[in-house]
mmCIF file with all atom_site columns, C-alpha atoms and ligand atoms in Angstrom:
data_model
loop_
_atom_site.group_PDB
_atom_site.id
_atom_site.type_symbol
_atom_site.label_atom_id
_atom_site.label_alt_id
_atom_site.label_comp_id
_atom_site.label_asym_id
_atom_site.label_entity_id
_atom_site.label_seq_id
_atom_site.pdbx_PDB_ins_code
_atom_site.Cartn_x
_atom_site.Cartn_y
_atom_site.Cartn_z
_atom_site.occupancy
_atom_site.B_iso_or_equiv
_atom_site.pdbx_formal_charge
_atom_site.auth_seq_id
_atom_site.auth_comp_id
_atom_site.auth_asym_id
_atom_site.auth_atom_id
_atom_site.pdbx_PDB_model_num
ATOM   1   C  CA  . MET W 1 1   ? -65.376 207.713 226.757 1.00 62.00 ? 26  MET W CA  1
ATOM   2   C  CA  . THR W 1 2   ? -65.607 208.907 230.338 1.00 73.00 ? 27  THR W CA  1
ATOM   3   C  CA  . THR W 1 3   ? -62.963 211.094 231.844 1.00 91.00 ? 28  THR W CA  1
ATOM   4   C  CA  . PHE W 1 4   ? -63.583 211.730 235.512 1.00 96.00 ? 29  PHE W CA  1
ATOM   5   C  CA  . GLU W 1 5   ? -62.974 215.222 236.835 1.00 96.00 ? 30  GLU W CA  1
ATOM   6   C  CA  . LEU W 1 6   ? -62.085 216.609 240.233 1.00 98.00 ? 31  LEU W CA  1
ATOM   7   C  CA  . MET W 1 7   ? -65.349 217.580 241.963 1.00 98.00 ? 32  MET W CA  1
ATOM   8   C  CA  . ASN W 1 8   ? -65.968 221.235 242.765 1.00 98.00 ? 33  ASN W CA  1
ATOM   9   C  CA  . LEU W 1 9   ? -65.912 222.098 246.469 1.00 98.00 ? 34  LEU W CA  1
ATOM   10  C  CA  . PRO W 1 10  ? -69.214 223.749 247.504 1.00 97.00 ? 35  PRO W CA  1
ATOM   11  C  CA  . TYR W 1 11  ? -67.277 226.148 249.816 1.00 98.00 ? 36  TYR W CA  1
ATOM   12  C  CA  . ALA W 1 12  ? -63.954 228.014 249.976 1.00 98.00 ? 37  ALA W CA  1
ATOM   13  C  CA  . GLN W 1 13  ? -60.882 226.028 251.060 1.00 97.00 ? 38  GLN W CA  1
ATOM   14  C  CA  . ASP W 1 14  ? -60.746 228.001 254.340 1.00 98.00 ? 39  ASP W CA  1
ATOM   15  C  CA  . ALA W 1 15  ? -64.493 227.678 255.090 1.00 98.00 ? 40  ALA W CA  1
ATOM   16  C  CA  . LEU W 1 16  ? -64.187 224.611 257.339 1.00 98.00 ? 41  LEU W CA  1
ATOM   17  C  CA  . ALA W 1 17  ? -61.596 226.133 259.699 1.00 98.00 ? 42  ALA W CA  1
ATOM   18  C  CA  . PRO W 1 18  ? -60.832 225.632 262.500 1.00 98.00 ? 43  PRO W CA  1
ATOM   19  C  CA  . VAL W 1 19  ? -62.361 222.124 262.286 1.00 98.00 ? 44  VAL W CA  1
ATOM   20  C  CA  . ILE W 1 20  ? -60.385 221.355 259.106 1.00 98.00 ? 45  ILE W CA  1
ATOM   21  C  CA  . SER W 1 21  ? -57.611 223.801 258.189 1.00 98.00 ? 46  SER W CA  1
ATOM   22  C  CA  . PRO W 1 22  ? -57.178 225.240 254.681 1.00 98.00 ? 47  PRO W CA  1
ATOM   23  C  CA  . GLU W 1 23  ? -53.842 223.395 254.522 1.00 98.00 ? 48  GLU W CA  1
ATOM   24  C  CA  . THR W 1 24  ? -55.535 220.040 255.098 1.00 98.00 ? 49  THR W CA  1
ATOM   25  C  CA  . VAL W 1 25  ? -58.245 220.826 252.529 1.00 98.00 ? 50  VAL W CA  1
ATOM   26  C  CA  . GLY W 1 26  ? -55.494 221.904 250.119 1.00 98.00 ? 51  GLY W CA  1
ATOM   27  C  CA  . PHE W 1 27  ? -53.602 218.636 250.403 1.00 98.00 ? 52  PHE W CA  1
ATOM   28  C  CA  . HIS W 1 28  ? -56.576 216.320 250.880 1.00 98.00 ? 53  HIS W CA  1
ATOM   29  C  CA  . TYR W 1 29  ? -58.734 217.725 248.076 1.00 98.00 ? 54  TYR W CA  1
ATOM   30  C  CA  . GLY W 1 30  ? -56.133 219.367 245.870 1.00 98.00 ? 55  GLY W CA  1
ATOM   31  C  CA  . LYS W 1 31  ? -53.461 216.649 245.999 1.00 98.00 ? 56  LYS W CA  1
ATOM   32  C  CA  . HIS W 1 32  ? -54.826 213.313 247.281 1.00 98.00 ? 57  HIS W CA  1
ATOM   33  C  CA  . LEU W 1 33  ? -58.213 213.418 245.527 1.00 98.00 ? 58  LEU W CA  1
ATOM   34  C  CA  . GLN W 1 34  ? -56.692 214.871 242.345 1.00 98.00 ? 59  GLN W CA  1
ATOM   35  C  CA  . THR W 1 35  ? -54.219 211.964 242.293 1.00 98.00 ? 60  THR W CA  1
ATOM   36  C  CA  . TYR W 1 36  ? -57.023 209.393 242.577 1.00 98.00 ? 61  TYR W CA  1
ATOM   37  C  CA  . VAL W 1 37  ? -58.777 211.116 239.631 1.00 98.00 ? 62  VAL W CA  1
ATOM   38  C  CA  . ASN W 1 38  ? -55.600 211.149 237.533 1.00 97.00 ? 63  ASN W CA  1
ATOM   39  C  CA  . ASN W 1 39  ? -54.805 207.514 238.380 1.00 98.00 ? 64  ASN W CA  1
ATOM   40  C  CA  . LEU W 1 40  ? -58.310 206.279 237.551 1.00 98.00 ? 65  LEU W CA  1
ATOM   41  C  CA  . ASN W 1 41  ? -58.399 208.121 234.227 1.00 97.00 ? 66  ASN W CA  1
ATOM   42  C  CA  . ALA W 1 42  ? -55.022 206.631 233.269 1.00 97.00 ? 67  ALA W CA  1
ATOM   43  C  CA  . ALA W 1 43  ? -56.068 203.118 234.350 1.00 97.00 ? 68  ALA W CA  1
ATOM   44  C  CA  . ILE W 1 44  ? -59.445 202.999 232.542 1.00 96.00 ? 69  ILE W CA  1
ATOM   45  C  CA  . ALA W 1 45  ? -58.347 204.575 229.242 1.00 95.00 ? 70  ALA W CA  1
ATOM   46  C  CA  . GLY W 1 46  ? -59.144 202.128 226.436 1.00 94.00 ? 71  GLY W CA  1
ATOM   47  C  CA  . THR W 1 47  ? -60.892 199.631 228.768 1.00 95.00 ? 72  THR W CA  1
ATOM   48  C  CA  . PRO W 1 48  ? -64.635 198.828 229.131 1.00 94.00 ? 73  PRO W CA  1
ATOM   49  C  CA  . PHE W 1 49  ? -64.573 200.796 232.416 1.00 96.00 ? 74  PHE W CA  1
ATOM   50  C  CA  . ALA W 1 50  ? -64.220 204.003 230.401 1.00 94.00 ? 75  ALA W CA  1
ATOM   51  C  CA  . GLU W 1 51  ? -67.939 203.648 229.543 1.00 94.00 ? 76  GLU W CA  1
ATOM   52  C  CA  . LYS W 1 52  ? -69.110 203.121 233.141 1.00 96.00 ? 77  LYS W CA  1
ATOM   53  C  CA  . SER W 1 53  ? -70.220 205.398 235.973 1.00 96.00 ? 78  SER W CA  1
ATOM   54  C  CA  . LEU W 1 54  ? -68.163 205.696 239.136 1.00 96.00 ? 79  LEU W CA  1
ATOM   55  C  CA  . GLU W 1 55  ? -70.801 203.717 241.071 1.00 97.00 ? 80  GLU W CA  1
ATOM   56  C  CA  . GLU W 1 56  ? -70.769 200.924 238.466 1.00 97.00 ? 81  GLU W CA  1
ATOM   57  C  CA  . ILE W 1 57  ? -66.975 200.731 238.548 1.00 97.00 ? 82  ILE W CA  1
ATOM   58  C  CA  . VAL W 1 58  ? -66.977 200.533 242.363 1.00 97.00 ? 83  VAL W CA  1
ATOM   59  C  CA  . CYS W 1 59  ? -69.399 197.594 242.234 1.00 97.00 ? 84  CYS W CA  1
ATOM   60  C  CA  . ILE W 1 60  ? -67.615 195.551 239.521 1.00 96.00 ? 85  ILE W CA  1
ATOM   61  C  CA  . ALA W 1 61  ? -63.907 196.475 239.338 1.00 96.00 ? 86  ALA W CA  1
ATOM   62  C  CA  . GLU W 1 62  ? -60.932 195.015 241.178 1.00 95.00 ? 87  GLU W CA  1
ATOM   63  C  CA  . GLY W 1 63  ? -57.399 196.082 242.091 1.00 96.00 ? 88  GLY W CA  1
ATOM   64  C  CA  . GLY W 1 64  ? -56.122 199.564 241.309 1.00 96.00 ? 89  GLY W CA  1
ATOM   65  C  CA  . ILE W 1 65  ? -59.188 200.573 239.278 1.00 97.00 ? 90  ILE W CA  1
ATOM   66  C  CA  . LEU W 1 66  ? -61.467 199.671 242.210 1.00 98.00 ? 91  LEU W CA  1
ATOM   67  C  CA  . ASN W 1 67  ? -59.250 201.450 244.742 1.00 98.00 ? 92  ASN W CA  1
ATOM   68  C  CA  . ASN W 1 68  ? -59.012 204.699 242.807 1.00 98.00 ? 93  ASN W CA  1
ATOM   69  C  CA  . ALA W 1 69  ? -62.712 204.740 241.817 1.00 98.00 ? 94  ALA W CA  1
ATOM   70  C  CA  . GLY W 1 70  ? -63.724 203.961 245.408 1.00 98.00 ? 95  GLY W CA  1
ATOM   71  C  CA  . GLN W 1 71  ? -61.584 206.760 246.764 1.00 98.00 ? 96  GLN W CA  1
ATOM   72  C  CA  . ILE W 1 72  ? -63.086 209.241 244.273 1.00 98.00 ? 97  ILE W CA  1
ATOM   73  C  CA  . LEU W 1 73  ? -66.653 208.224 245.149 1.00 98.00 ? 98  LEU W CA  1
ATOM   74  C  CA  . ASN W 1 74  ? -65.889 208.307 248.884 1.00 98.00 ? 99  ASN W CA  1
ATOM   75  C  CA  . HIS W 1 75  ? -64.237 211.729 248.742 1.00 98.00 ? 100 HIS W CA  1
ATOM   76  C  CA  . ASN W 1 76  ? -67.004 213.183 246.554 1.00 98.00 ? 101 ASN W CA  1
ATOM   77  C  CA  . LEU W 1 77  ? -69.520 212.165 249.246 1.00 98.00 ? 102 LEU W CA  1
ATOM   78  C  CA  . TYR W 1 78  ? -67.182 213.376 252.015 1.00 98.00 ? 103 TYR W CA  1
ATOM   79  C  CA  . PHE W 1 79  ? -66.325 216.852 250.727 1.00 98.00 ? 104 PHE W CA  1
ATOM   80  C  CA  . SER W 1 80  ? -69.874 217.614 249.526 1.00 98.00 ? 105 SER W CA  1
ATOM   81  C  CA  . GLN W 1 81  ? -71.409 216.914 252.975 1.00 98.00 ? 106 GLN W CA  1
ATOM   82  C  CA  . PHE W 1 82  ? -69.646 219.744 254.841 1.00 98.00 ? 107 PHE W CA  1
ATOM   83  C  CA  . MET W 1 83  ? -70.231 223.466 255.428 1.00 98.00 ? 108 MET W CA  1
ATOM   84  C  CA  . ALA W 1 84  ? -68.795 226.219 257.648 1.00 98.00 ? 109 ALA W CA  1
ATOM   85  C  CA  . PRO W 1 85  ? -68.939 225.390 261.396 1.00 98.00 ? 110 PRO W CA  1
ATOM   86  C  CA  . GLN W 1 86  ? -72.380 225.773 263.017 1.00 97.00 ? 111 GLN W CA  1
ATOM   87  C  CA  . GLU W 1 87  ? -73.469 225.890 266.636 1.00 95.00 ? 112 GLU W CA  1
ATOM   88  C  CA  . ASP W 1 88  ? -76.054 223.319 267.738 1.00 95.00 ? 113 ASP W CA  1
ATOM   89  C  CA  . ASN W 1 89  ? -75.824 221.566 264.378 1.00 98.00 ? 114 ASN W CA  1
ATOM   90  C  CA  . ARG W 1 90  ? -78.628 218.988 264.176 1.00 97.00 ? 115 ARG W CA  1
ATOM   91  C  CA  . PRO W 1 91  ? -80.558 217.076 261.503 1.00 98.00 ? 116 PRO W CA  1
ATOM   92  C  CA  . LYS W 1 92  ? -84.273 217.711 260.988 1.00 96.00 ? 117 LYS W CA  1
ATOM   93  C  CA  . GLY W 1 93  ? -87.288 215.842 259.625 1.00 96.00 ? 118 GLY W CA  1
ATOM   94  C  CA  . PRO W 1 94  ? -87.454 212.131 258.754 1.00 96.00 ? 119 PRO W CA  1
ATOM   95  C  CA  . LEU W 1 95  ? -83.676 211.666 259.057 1.00 97.00 ? 120 LEU W CA  1
ATOM   96  C  CA  . ALA W 1 96  ? -83.688 213.078 262.601 1.00 98.00 ? 121 ALA W CA  1
ATOM   97  C  CA  . GLU W 1 97  ? -86.592 210.777 263.492 1.00 97.00 ? 122 GLU W CA  1
ATOM   98  C  CA  . ALA W 1 98  ? -84.821 207.730 262.026 1.00 97.00 ? 123 ALA W CA  1
ATOM   99  C  CA  . ILE W 1 99  ? -81.639 208.536 263.980 1.00 98.00 ? 124 ILE W CA  1
ATOM   100 C  CA  . LYS W 1 100 ? -83.642 208.843 267.205 1.00 98.00 ? 125 LYS W CA  1
ATOM   101 C  CA  . LYS W 1 101 ? -85.521 205.606 266.517 1.00 97.00 ? 126 LYS W CA  1
ATOM   102 C  CA  . THR W 1 102 ? -82.364 203.611 265.717 1.00 98.00 ? 127 THR W CA  1
ATOM   103 C  CA  . PHE W 1 103 ? -79.814 205.050 268.136 1.00 98.00 ? 128 PHE W CA  1
ATOM   104 C  CA  . GLY W 1 104 ? -81.952 206.622 270.890 1.00 98.00 ? 129 GLY W CA  1
ATOM   105 C  CA  . SER W 1 105 ? -80.758 210.194 270.340 1.00 98.00 ? 130 SER W CA  1
ATOM   106 C  CA  . LEU W 1 106 ? -78.500 212.250 268.082 1.00 98.00 ? 131 LEU W CA  1
ATOM   107 C  CA  . GLU W 1 107 ? -75.868 212.271 270.833 1.00 98.00 ? 132 GLU W CA  1
ATOM   108 C  CA  . GLN W 1 108 ? -75.921 208.471 271.155 1.00 98.00 ? 133 GLN W CA  1
ATOM   109 C  CA  . PHE W 1 109 ? -75.616 208.141 267.371 1.00 98.00 ? 134 PHE W CA  1
ATOM   110 C  CA  . GLN W 1 110 ? -72.663 210.546 267.301 1.00 98.00 ? 135 GLN W CA  1
ATOM   111 C  CA  . GLU W 1 111 ? -70.928 208.689 270.127 1.00 98.00 ? 136 GLU W CA  1
ATOM   112 C  CA  . GLU W 1 112 ? -71.348 205.338 268.369 1.00 98.00 ? 137 GLU W CA  1
ATOM   113 C  CA  . PHE W 1 113 ? -70.218 206.769 265.006 1.00 98.00 ? 138 PHE W CA  1
ATOM   114 C  CA  . VAL W 1 114 ? -67.057 208.308 266.494 1.00 98.00 ? 139 VAL W CA  1
ATOM   115 C  CA  . LYS W 1 115 ? -66.345 205.086 268.396 1.00 98.00 ? 140 LYS W CA  1
ATOM   116 C  CA  . LYS W 1 116 ? -66.553 203.057 265.160 1.00 98.00 ? 141 LYS W CA  1
ATOM   117 C  CA  . GLY W 1 117 ? -64.359 205.594 263.338 1.00 98.00 ? 142 GLY W CA  1
ATOM   118 C  CA  . ALA W 1 118 ? -61.777 205.758 266.105 1.00 98.00 ? 143 ALA W CA  1
ATOM   119 C  CA  . GLY W 1 119 ? -61.731 201.962 266.373 1.00 97.00 ? 144 GLY W CA  1
ATOM   120 C  CA  . LEU W 1 120 ? -61.190 201.260 262.676 1.00 97.00 ? 145 LEU W CA  1
ATOM   121 C  CA  . PHE W 1 121 ? -57.727 199.721 262.403 1.00 97.00 ? 146 PHE W CA  1
ATOM   122 C  CA  . GLY W 1 122 ? -55.575 201.269 259.691 1.00 96.00 ? 147 GLY W CA  1
ATOM   123 C  CA  . SER W 1 123 ? -57.061 203.305 256.827 1.00 97.00 ? 148 SER W CA  1
ATOM   124 C  CA  . GLY W 1 124 ? -60.711 203.444 255.917 1.00 98.00 ? 149 GLY W CA  1
ATOM   125 C  CA  . TRP W 1 125 ? -64.047 205.148 256.377 1.00 98.00 ? 150 TRP W CA  1
ATOM   126 C  CA  . VAL W 1 126 ? -66.914 205.056 258.868 1.00 98.00 ? 151 VAL W CA  1
ATOM   127 C  CA  . TRP W 1 127 ? -70.358 205.349 257.296 1.00 98.00 ? 152 TRP W CA  1
ATOM   128 C  CA  . LEU W 1 128 ? -73.982 205.996 258.127 1.00 98.00 ? 153 LEU W CA  1
ATOM   129 C  CA  . SER W 1 129 ? -76.066 204.279 255.455 1.00 98.00 ? 154 SER W CA  1
ATOM   130 C  CA  . ALA W 1 130 ? -79.697 203.409 254.778 1.00 98.00 ? 155 ALA W CA  1
ATOM   131 C  CA  . THR W 1 131 ? -81.039 200.014 253.795 1.00 97.00 ? 156 THR W CA  1
ATOM   132 C  CA  . THR W 1 132 ? -83.544 199.861 250.936 1.00 93.00 ? 157 THR W CA  1
ATOM   133 C  CA  . GLU W 1 133 ? -86.243 199.814 253.667 1.00 93.00 ? 158 GLU W CA  1
ATOM   134 C  CA  . GLY W 1 134 ? -84.908 203.097 255.084 1.00 93.00 ? 159 GLY W CA  1
ATOM   135 C  CA  . ASP W 1 135 ? -83.357 201.608 258.210 1.00 97.00 ? 160 ASP W CA  1
ATOM   136 C  CA  . LEU W 1 136 ? -80.097 203.195 259.372 1.00 98.00 ? 161 LEU W CA  1
ATOM   137 C  CA  . VAL W 1 137 ? -76.828 201.338 259.920 1.00 98.00 ? 162 VAL W CA  1
ATOM   138 C  CA  . ILE W 1 138 ? -73.250 202.333 260.843 1.00 98.00 ? 163 ILE W CA  1
ATOM   139 C  CA  . THR W 1 139 ? -70.464 200.395 259.110 1.00 98.00 ? 164 THR W CA  1
ATOM   140 C  CA  . GLN W 1 140 ? -66.667 200.477 259.059 1.00 98.00 ? 165 GLN W CA  1
ATOM   141 C  CA  . GLU W 1 141 ? -65.228 200.091 255.557 1.00 98.00 ? 166 GLU W CA  1
ATOM   142 C  CA  . PRO W 1 142 ? -61.508 199.419 255.006 1.00 97.00 ? 167 PRO W CA  1
ATOM   143 C  CA  . ASN W 1 143 ? -59.320 201.342 252.555 1.00 97.00 ? 168 ASN W CA  1
ATOM   144 C  CA  . ALA W 1 144 ? -61.441 202.516 249.593 1.00 98.00 ? 169 ALA W CA  1
ATOM   145 C  CA  . ALA W 1 145 ? -64.579 200.415 250.176 1.00 98.00 ? 170 ALA W CA  1
ATOM   146 C  CA  . ASN W 1 146 ? -68.050 201.992 249.911 1.00 98.00 ? 171 ASN W CA  1
ATOM   147 C  CA  . PRO W 1 147 ? -71.396 200.750 251.352 1.00 98.00 ? 172 PRO W CA  1
ATOM   148 C  CA  . ILE W 1 148 ? -72.946 200.612 247.853 1.00 98.00 ? 173 ILE W CA  1
ATOM   149 C  CA  . GLN W 1 149 ? -70.921 197.404 247.448 1.00 97.00 ? 174 GLN W CA  1
ATOM   150 C  CA  . LYS W 1 150 ? -73.241 195.928 250.124 1.00 97.00 ? 175 LYS W CA  1
ATOM   151 C  CA  . GLY W 1 151 ? -76.434 197.328 248.577 1.00 97.00 ? 176 GLY W CA  1
ATOM   152 C  CA  . LEU W 1 152 ? -76.641 200.183 251.091 1.00 98.00 ? 177 LEU W CA  1
ATOM   153 C  CA  . VAL W 1 153 ? -77.299 203.877 250.390 1.00 98.00 ? 178 VAL W CA  1
ATOM   154 C  CA  . PRO W 1 154 ? -74.392 205.951 251.786 1.00 98.00 ? 179 PRO W CA  1
ATOM   155 C  CA  . LEU W 1 155 ? -75.579 208.994 253.759 1.00 98.00 ? 180 LEU W CA  1
ATOM   156 C  CA  . LEU W 1 156 ? -72.660 210.329 255.801 1.00 98.00 ? 181 LEU W CA  1
ATOM   157 C  CA  . THR W 1 157 ? -68.995 209.432 256.043 1.00 98.00 ? 182 THR W CA  1
ATOM   158 C  CA  . PHE W 1 158 ? -65.912 210.388 258.051 1.00 98.00 ? 183 PHE W CA  1
ATOM   159 C  CA  . ASP W 1 159 ? -62.530 209.672 256.449 1.00 98.00 ? 184 ASP W CA  1
ATOM   160 C  CA  . VAL W 1 160 ? -60.130 208.056 258.931 1.00 98.00 ? 185 VAL W CA  1
ATOM   161 C  CA  . TRP W 1 161 ? -57.107 207.875 256.625 1.00 98.00 ? 186 TRP W CA  1
ATOM   162 C  CA  . GLU W 1 162 ? -54.326 209.786 258.376 1.00 97.00 ? 187 GLU W CA  1
ATOM   163 C  CA  . HIS W 1 163 ? -54.113 212.261 255.462 1.00 98.00 ? 188 HIS W CA  1
ATOM   164 C  CA  . ALA W 1 164 ? -57.572 213.524 256.518 1.00 98.00 ? 189 ALA W CA  1
ATOM   165 C  CA  . TYR W 1 165 ? -56.426 214.834 259.900 1.00 98.00 ? 190 TYR W CA  1
ATOM   166 C  CA  . TYR W 1 166 ? -52.706 214.467 260.566 1.00 98.00 ? 191 TYR W CA  1
ATOM   167 C  CA  . LEU W 1 167 ? -51.690 218.073 259.763 1.00 97.00 ? 192 LEU W CA  1
ATOM   168 C  CA  . ASP W 1 168 ? -54.305 219.409 262.201 1.00 98.00 ? 193 ASP W CA  1
ATOM   169 C  CA  . TYR W 1 169 ? -54.720 216.701 264.854 1.00 97.00 ? 194 TYR W CA  1
ATOM   170 C  CA  . GLN W 1 170 ? -51.649 214.428 264.498 1.00 97.00 ? 195 GLN W CA  1
ATOM   171 C  CA  . ASN W 1 171 ? -52.496 211.159 266.306 1.00 96.00 ? 196 ASN W CA  1
ATOM   172 C  CA  . ARG W 1 172 ? -55.692 212.505 267.923 1.00 97.00 ? 197 ARG W CA  1
ATOM   173 C  CA  . ARG W 1 173 ? -58.129 210.805 265.565 1.00 98.00 ? 198 ARG W CA  1
ATOM   174 C  CA  . PRO W 1 174 ? -61.064 210.808 268.053 1.00 98.00 ? 199 PRO W CA  1
ATOM   175 C  CA  . ASP W 1 175 ? -60.705 214.588 268.606 1.00 98.00 ? 200 ASP W CA  1
ATOM   176 C  CA  . HIS W 1 176 ? -60.808 215.160 264.850 1.00 98.00 ? 201 HIS W CA  1
ATOM   177 C  CA  . LEU W 1 177 ? -63.887 212.967 264.440 1.00 98.00 ? 202 LEU W CA  1
ATOM   178 C  CA  . LYS W 1 178 ? -65.749 214.697 267.306 1.00 98.00 ? 203 LYS W CA  1
ATOM   179 C  CA  . ALA W 1 179 ? -64.952 218.122 265.831 1.00 98.00 ? 204 ALA W CA  1
ATOM   180 C  CA  . LEU W 1 180 ? -66.458 217.170 262.457 1.00 98.00 ? 205 LEU W CA  1
ATOM   181 C  CA  . TRP W 1 181 ? -70.040 217.316 263.831 1.00 98.00 ? 206 TRP W CA  1
ATOM   182 C  CA  . ALA W 1 182 ? -69.905 221.136 263.682 1.00 98.00 ? 207 ALA W CA  1
ATOM   183 C  CA  . ILE W 1 183 ? -69.417 221.115 259.892 1.00 98.00 ? 208 ILE W CA  1
ATOM   184 C  CA  . VAL W 1 184 ? -71.812 218.350 258.799 1.00 98.00 ? 209 VAL W CA  1
ATOM   185 C  CA  . ASN W 1 185 ? -74.345 219.774 256.349 1.00 98.00 ? 210 ASN W CA  1
ATOM   186 C  CA  . TRP W 1 186 ? -77.359 217.772 257.520 1.00 98.00 ? 211 TRP W CA  1
ATOM   187 C  CA  . LYS W 1 187 ? -79.461 219.111 254.651 1.00 98.00 ? 212 LYS W CA  1
ATOM   188 C  CA  . VAL W 1 188 ? -77.188 217.274 252.201 1.00 98.00 ? 213 VAL W CA  1
ATOM   189 C  CA  . VAL W 1 189 ? -77.300 214.098 254.324 1.00 98.00 ? 214 VAL W CA  1
ATOM   190 C  CA  . ALA W 1 190 ? -81.135 214.289 254.475 1.00 98.00 ? 215 ALA W CA  1
ATOM   191 C  CA  . GLU W 1 191 ? -81.287 214.651 250.683 1.00 97.00 ? 216 GLU W CA  1
ATOM   192 C  CA  . ARG W 1 192 ? -79.242 211.464 250.348 1.00 98.00 ? 217 ARG W CA  1
ATOM   193 C  CA  . TYR W 1 193 ? -81.696 209.740 252.700 1.00 97.00 ? 218 TYR W CA  1
ATOM   194 C  CA  . GLY W 1 194 ? -84.477 210.932 250.409 1.00 93.00 ? 219 GLY W CA  1
ATOM   195 C  CA  . ARG W 1 195 ? -87.394 210.186 252.751 1.00 83.00 ? 220 ARG W CA  1
HETATM 196 MN MN1 . LIG P 2 .   ? -59.073 210.991 252.208 1.00 97.74 ? 21  LIG P MN1 1
#
């Protein structure tokens, strides 16, 4: 039987400051994500889902099991893609070339990504994903949805639930999203792209 565990953060809780404060990481990772893990484990105990991977559950479940599994998968991708703030933080290699080819430049991609995140009504996530052919696409996903449900490979995501930014940025969601570029670990994103 599978029991899902809270992921380990690949950095200290204060490492992302001032882009994301230690208080926000403490609540977002330590409370919100932990609750999704606890809820999923309670909901799948003694069901066929207890034998499945997180990705499988996200593609076949419904209701509360889907929502909690989706939020765990989304947050695992989210928290593992960051690092301490960097100046002139840019992707390299095939991912950088694909971004340039699809969006014109890194700056144009970032502008479009922030626009889609800022414009998502309510709670959800903005994603950069790859198709099976390696083409790049930005999507808005509501609530706990994940691009793997559409057959896409998730590469990068910004969480636009208010719990992700309200302690630090209050209603200034676009400012929060723009600030996140300094902490994106492009090496991790490129590994997800795998080309
Ligand atoms: Mn969140």
